[in-house]
CSV table of C-alpha atoms in Angstrom, one decimal:
chain,number,residue,atom,x,y,z
A,85,ALA,CA,4.3,-8.3,14.4
A,86,VAL,CA,4.2,-10.1,11.1
A,87,ALA,CA,2.3,-9.8,7.8
A,88,VAL,CA,1.0,-12.8,5.8
A,89,LYS,CA,0.6,-12.5,2.1
A,90,MET,CA,-1.4,-15.0,0.2
A,91,LEU,CA,-0.6,-15.6,-3.5
A,92,LEU,CA,-3.1,-16.7,-6.1
A,93,PRO,CA,-4.5,-20.2,-5.5
A,94,THR,CA,-3.9,-21.0,-9.1
A,95,LEU,CA,-0.2,-21.0,-8.4
A,96,SER,CA,-0.6,-24.2,-6.3
A,97,ARG,CA,-2.0,-26.3,-9.1
A,98,ASP,CA,1.2,-26.7,-11.1
A,99,GLU,CA,4.1,-28.7,-9.6
A,100,LYS,CA,6.7,-26.7,-11.6
A,101,VAL,CA,5.2,-23.4,-10.4
A,102,GLN,CA,5.3,-24.8,-6.8
A,103,GLU,CA,9.0,-25.6,-7.1
A,104,ARG,CA,9.7,-22.2,-8.6
A,105,PHE,CA,7.8,-20.5,-5.8
A,106,ARG,CA,9.8,-22.5,-3.2
A,107,ARG,CA,13.1,-21.7,-4.9
A,108,GLU,CA,12.4,-18.0,-5.2
A,109,ALA,CA,11.1,-17.7,-1.6
A,110,ARG,CA,14.1,-19.6,-0.3
A,111,SER,CA,16.5,-17.2,-2.1
A,112,VAL,CA,14.6,-14.1,-0.9
A,113,ALA,CA,14.3,-15.4,2.7
A,114,ALA,CA,18.1,-15.7,2.8
A,115,LEU,CA,18.6,-11.9,2.1
A,116,ARG,CA,19.6,-9.9,5.2
A,117,HIS,CA,19.5,-6.2,4.6
A,118,PRO,CA,18.1,-3.3,6.7
A,119,ASN,CA,16.2,-2.0,3.6
A,120,ILE,CA,14.6,-5.3,2.6
A,121,ILE,CA,11.5,-6.7,4.2
A,122,GLN,CA,12.5,-9.9,5.9
A,123,ILE,CA,10.7,-13.1,5.0
A,124,TYR,CA,10.3,-15.5,8.0
A,125,ASP,CA,8.4,-18.4,6.5
A,126,TYR,CA,6.7,-19.6,3.3
A,127,GLY,CA,4.8,-22.5,2.0
A,128,ILE,CA,1.8,-23.8,0.1
A,129,SER,CA,-1.5,-24.4,1.9
A,130,ASP,CA,-4.9,-25.6,0.7
A,131,HIS,CA,-5.7,-21.9,-0.1
A,132,GLY,CA,-2.5,-21.4,-2.1
A,133,PRO,CA,1.1,-20.2,-1.6
A,134,TYR,CA,1.8,-17.9,1.3
A,135,ILE,CA,4.6,-15.8,2.7
A,136,VAL,CA,5.1,-14.7,6.3
A,137,MET,CA,7.1,-11.5,6.4
A,138,GLU,CA,8.2,-8.6,8.6
A,139,PHE,CA,5.4,-6.1,9.2
A,140,ALA,CA,6.6,-2.6,8.2
A,141,ARG,CA,4.9,0.3,9.9
A,142,GLY,CA,4.6,3.1,7.3
A,143,GLN,CA,3.1,4.1,4.0
A,144,SER,CA,4.1,3.0,0.5
A,145,LEU,CA,6.1,5.3,-1.7
A,146,ARG,CA,3.0,5.4,-3.9
A,147,GLN,CA,1.0,6.9,-1.0
A,148,LEU,CA,3.8,9.4,-0.2
A,149,LEU,CA,3.9,10.6,-3.8
A,150,ARG,CA,0.2,11.4,-3.8
A,151,SER,CA,1.2,14.6,-2.2
A,152,GLY,CA,3.5,15.5,-5.1
A,153,ALA,CA,7.2,15.5,-5.7
A,154,LEU,CA,9.6,15.1,-2.8
A,155,ASN,CA,12.4,17.3,-1.5
A,156,ILE,CA,15.5,16.7,-3.7
A,157,GLU,CA,17.7,15.6,-0.8
A,158,MET,CA,15.0,13.3,0.6
A,159,ALA,CA,14.4,11.8,-2.9
A,160,VAL,CA,18.1,11.0,-3.4
A,161,GLY,CA,18.5,9.8,0.2
A,162,LEU,CA,15.6,7.3,-0.2
A,163,MET,CA,16.9,6.2,-3.5
A,164,GLU,CA,20.3,5.5,-2.0
A,165,GLN,CA,18.7,3.2,0.5
A,166,ILE,CA,16.6,1.5,-2.2
A,167,CYS,CA,19.8,1.1,-4.3
A,168,SER,CA,21.6,-0.5,-1.4
A,169,ALA,CA,18.8,-3.1,-1.0
A,170,ILE,CA,18.8,-3.8,-4.8
A,171,ALA,CA,22.5,-4.2,-4.8
A,172,SER,CA,22.3,-6.7,-2.0
A,173,ALA,CA,19.8,-8.7,-3.9
A,174,HIS,CA,21.8,-8.5,-7.1
A,175,SER,CA,24.8,-9.9,-5.3
A,176,ALA,CA,22.7,-12.9,-4.4
A,177,GLY,CA,21.6,-13.4,-8.0
A,178,ILE,CA,18.1,-12.0,-7.6
A,179,ILE,CA,16.7,-9.5,-10.0
A,180,HIS,CA,13.5,-7.8,-8.7
A,181,ARG,CA,11.7,-7.3,-12.1
A,182,ASP,CA,8.8,-5.4,-10.5
A,183,LEU,CA,10.3,-2.3,-8.8
A,184,LYS,CA,7.7,0.4,-8.4
A,185,PRO,CA,6.5,2.8,-5.6
A,186,ASP,CA,3.9,0.3,-4.5
A,187,ASN,CA,6.7,-2.1,-3.5
A,188,ILE,CA,8.5,0.4,-1.4
A,189,ILE,CA,7.5,1.0,2.3
A,190,ILE,CA,8.6,4.3,3.9
A,191,GLU,CA,8.9,4.3,7.6
A,192,THR,CA,9.0,7.8,9.3
A,193,HIS,CA,10.7,7.9,12.7
A,194,SER,CA,10.2,10.3,15.6
A,195,ASP,CA,13.4,12.3,14.7
A,196,GLY,CA,12.0,13.0,11.3
A,197,SER,CA,14.3,10.5,9.5
A,198,VAL,CA,12.8,8.2,6.9
A,199,HIS,CA,13.7,4.5,6.2
A,200,ALA,CA,12.9,2.6,3.0
A,201,LYS,CA,12.0,-1.1,2.9
A,202,VAL,CA,11.7,-3.0,-0.4
A,203,LEU,CA,9.0,-5.7,-0.9
A,204,ASP,CA,8.5,-8.6,-3.2
A,205,PHE,CA,12.0,-9.5,-4.2
A,206,GLY,CA,11.8,-12.4,-6.6
A,207,ILE,CA,8.3,-13.2,-5.4
A,208,ALA,CA,7.0,-10.5,-7.7
A,209,LYS,CA,7.7,-12.9,-10.6
A,210,MET,CA,5.6,-15.6,-8.9
A,211,ARG,CA,2.6,-13.2,-8.5
A,212,GLU,CA,2.5,-12.5,-12.2
A,213,VAL,CA,2.9,-16.0,-13.6
A,214,HIS,CA,-0.9,-16.2,-14.2
A,215,SER,CA,-0.9,-13.2,-16.6
A,216,GLU,CA,1.9,-14.3,-18.8
A,217,GLU,CA,-0.4,-15.7,-21.5
A,218,ALA,CA,-2.4,-12.4,-21.7
A,219,ASP,CA,0.8,-10.3,-21.7
A,220,THR,CA,2.3,-12.4,-24.6
A,221,ASN,CA,-0.3,-10.9,-26.8
A,222,LEU,CA,1.2,-7.5,-26.3
A,223,THR,CA,4.7,-8.2,-27.6
A,224,GLY,CA,5.0,-11.8,-28.6
A,225,ALA,CA,7.1,-12.7,-25.5
A,226,ASN,CA,6.4,-13.5,-21.9
A,227,ILE,CA,6.3,-10.2,-20.1
A,228,ILE,CA,6.2,-9.9,-16.3
A,229,GLY,CA,6.1,-6.6,-14.4
A,230,SER,CA,4.4,-3.2,-14.3
A,231,PRO,CA,4.6,-1.5,-17.8
A,232,ALA,CA,5.1,2.1,-16.4
A,233,TYR,CA,8.4,0.9,-14.7
A,234,MET,CA,9.6,-1.7,-17.2
A,235,SER,CA,12.9,-1.4,-19.0
A,236,PRO,CA,12.9,-1.5,-22.8
A,237,GLU,CA,14.5,-5.0,-22.8
A,238,GLN,CA,11.9,-6.2,-20.3
A,239,SER,CA,9.1,-4.7,-22.5
A,240,MET,CA,10.5,-6.7,-25.4
A,241,GLY,CA,10.6,-9.9,-23.3
A,242,LEU,CA,14.4,-10.2,-23.5
A,243,GLU,CA,16.7,-11.8,-20.9
A,244,LEU,CA,17.3,-9.4,-18.0
A,245,ASP,CA,20.2,-8.4,-15.8
A,246,ALA,CA,20.8,-5.9,-13.1
A,247,ARG,CA,20.6,-2.9,-15.5
A,248,SER,CA,16.9,-3.6,-15.9
A,249,ASP,CA,16.3,-2.9,-12.2
A,250,VAL,CA,18.5,0.2,-12.6
A,251,TYR,CA,16.1,1.5,-15.2
A,252,ALA,CA,13.2,1.0,-12.9
A,253,LEU,CA,15.1,2.8,-10.1
A,254,GLY,CA,15.6,5.7,-12.6
A,255,ILE,CA,11.8,5.8,-13.3
A,256,MET,CA,11.0,5.9,-9.6
A,257,LEU,CA,13.6,8.6,-8.9
A,258,TYR,CA,12.2,10.6,-11.9
A,259,GLU,CA,8.7,10.3,-10.3
A,260,MET,CA,10.1,11.2,-6.8
A,261,LEU,CA,11.7,14.4,-8.3
A,262,THR,CA,8.8,15.5,-10.6
A,263,GLY,CA,5.7,13.9,-9.2
A,264,GLU,CA,5.0,12.0,-12.4
A,265,THR,CA,6.5,9.2,-14.5
A,266,PRO,CA,8.4,9.9,-17.7
A,267,PHE,CA,5.9,8.5,-20.1
A,268,GLY,CA,2.6,9.5,-18.5
A,269,LYS,CA,-0.4,7.2,-18.5
A,270,ALA,CA,-1.4,4.7,-21.2
A,271,PRO,CA,-2.8,1.2,-21.7
A,272,ALA,CA,-0.3,-1.5,-21.1
A,273,GLY,CA,0.6,-2.2,-24.8
A,274,ALA,CA,1.0,1.5,-25.5
A,275,MET,CA,3.2,2.0,-22.4
A,276,LEU,CA,5.5,-0.8,-23.4
A,277,LEU,CA,6.0,0.8,-26.8
A,278,ARG,CA,6.8,4.1,-25.1
A,279,GLN,CA,9.4,2.4,-22.9
A,280,ILE,CA,11.0,1.0,-26.1
A,281,ASN,CA,10.8,4.0,-28.4
A,282,THR,CA,10.0,7.3,-26.6
A,283,PRO,CA,12.8,9.4,-25.1
A,284,PRO,CA,11.9,10.7,-21.6
A,285,GLN,CA,11.5,14.5,-21.2
A,286,PRO,CA,14.4,16.0,-19.3
A,287,VAL,CA,13.7,16.3,-15.5
A,288,SER,CA,14.4,20.0,-15.6
A,289,GLN,CA,11.4,20.6,-18.0
A,290,LYS,CA,9.1,19.4,-15.2
A,291,ARG,CA,11.0,20.9,-12.2
A,292,THR,CA,13.4,23.8,-13.0
A,293,GLU,CA,15.4,23.7,-9.8
A,294,ILE,CA,16.8,20.2,-10.5
A,295,PRO,CA,20.6,20.5,-10.7
A,296,PRO,CA,22.0,19.7,-14.2
A,297,ALA,CA,24.3,17.1,-12.8
A,298,LEU,CA,21.5,15.3,-11.0
A,299,GLU,CA,19.4,15.5,-14.1
A,300,SER,CA,22.2,13.9,-16.2
A,301,VAL,CA,22.4,11.0,-13.7
A,302,VAL,CA,18.7,10.4,-13.9
A,303,MET,CA,18.6,10.5,-17.6
A,304,LYS,CA,21.6,8.1,-17.9
A,305,SER,CA,19.8,5.6,-15.8
A,306,LEU,CA,16.9,5.8,-18.3
A,307,ALA,CA,19.0,5.1,-21.4
A,308,LYS,CA,17.1,2.9,-23.9
A,309,ASP,CA,20.3,0.9,-24.6
A,310,ARG,CA,21.3,-0.8,-21.3
A,311,ASP,CA,25.0,-0.6,-22.3
A,312,PHE,CA,24.7,3.2,-21.7
A,313,ARG,CA,23.1,2.9,-18.2
A,314,TYR,CA,24.8,2.5,-14.9
A,315,SER,CA,26.0,-1.1,-14.7
A,316,SER,CA,24.8,-1.6,-11.1
A,317,ALA,CA,22.6,-0.1,-8.4
A,318,THR,CA,25.7,0.8,-6.4
A,319,GLU,CA,27.2,2.8,-9.3
A,320,PHE,CA,23.9,4.6,-9.7
A,321,ALA,CA,23.7,5.5,-6.0
A,322,LYS,CA,27.3,6.8,-6.0
A,323,ALA,CA,26.6,9.0,-9.0
A,324,LEU,CA,23.6,10.4,-7.3
A,325,ARG,CA,25.5,11.4,-4.2
A,326,PHE,CA,28.4,12.8,-6.2
A,327,ALA,CA,25.9,14.9,-8.2
A,328,LEU,CA,24.6,16.5,-5.0
A,329,GLN,CA,27.9,16.9,-3.2
A,330,ASP,CA,30.0,18.2,-6.1
A,331,PRO,CA,27.7,19.1,-9.0
A,332,GLU,CA,30.4,20.9,-11.1
A,333,ALA,CA,32.8,17.9,-10.9
A,334,ALA,CA,29.9,15.5,-11.5
A,335,ALA,CA,28.7,17.4,-14.6
A,336,THR,CA,32.3,17.5,-16.0
A,337,GLN,CA,32.7,13.7,-15.4
A,338,LEU,CA,29.4,13.0,-17.1
A,339,ALA,CA,30.2,15.2,-20.1
A,340,MET,CA,33.5,13.2,-20.5
A,341,GLU,CA,31.7,9.9,-20.3
A,342,ASN,CA,29.2,11.0,-23.0
A,343,GLU,CA,31.9,12.1,-25.5
């Protein structure tokens, strides 16, 4: 079974946008990873750009989170899978830019195991091109993405690298562990300012049983200055697993890193 996604017809009216769409789709279609939705075909029809992709049987992470925070081990396990997908994309030179629970499909198998699939690599940028002019009014720069999950540098319209996706991963893990995002709800402009200026509340203030080492890893991923975040999704995932397997050693290591 496959799924067909139609993009905005307005994207087919500009030759530069068409070429950008083809380039992005070609790059994403080349990705092969068990935690990435596979793209089988893409093109531009009379009704606008389209993508033919793998059909994932499951619910979005957004739907799963409607029931509240996840079990700690489940949250970390899913994040490790998502990080693996993101790392694969980064190695191919693709930054997602729009990571959020809506773009993660969770498949539940008969044995109770769960499998994450990431959607909209690269293509997420194409879907938002139409709103760049409106978003420019918020910060004076072209902003593409979902404000509740955007890194400070993305909120300011700066050039992005892998660490911006790491920040979005941290936001999602925070939400998986607490049932809410670090900065609550607000209009887009106000949310961008919170991403830039407001420190997130520690995870343990929202869920007391979170191990201190795990909390430290989450908070490091949410550093306002990207130089103080994890440099890659792989590094972030390793730190998460270490925090669960050997919390005392992980806490000591993080304390040394922060000195």
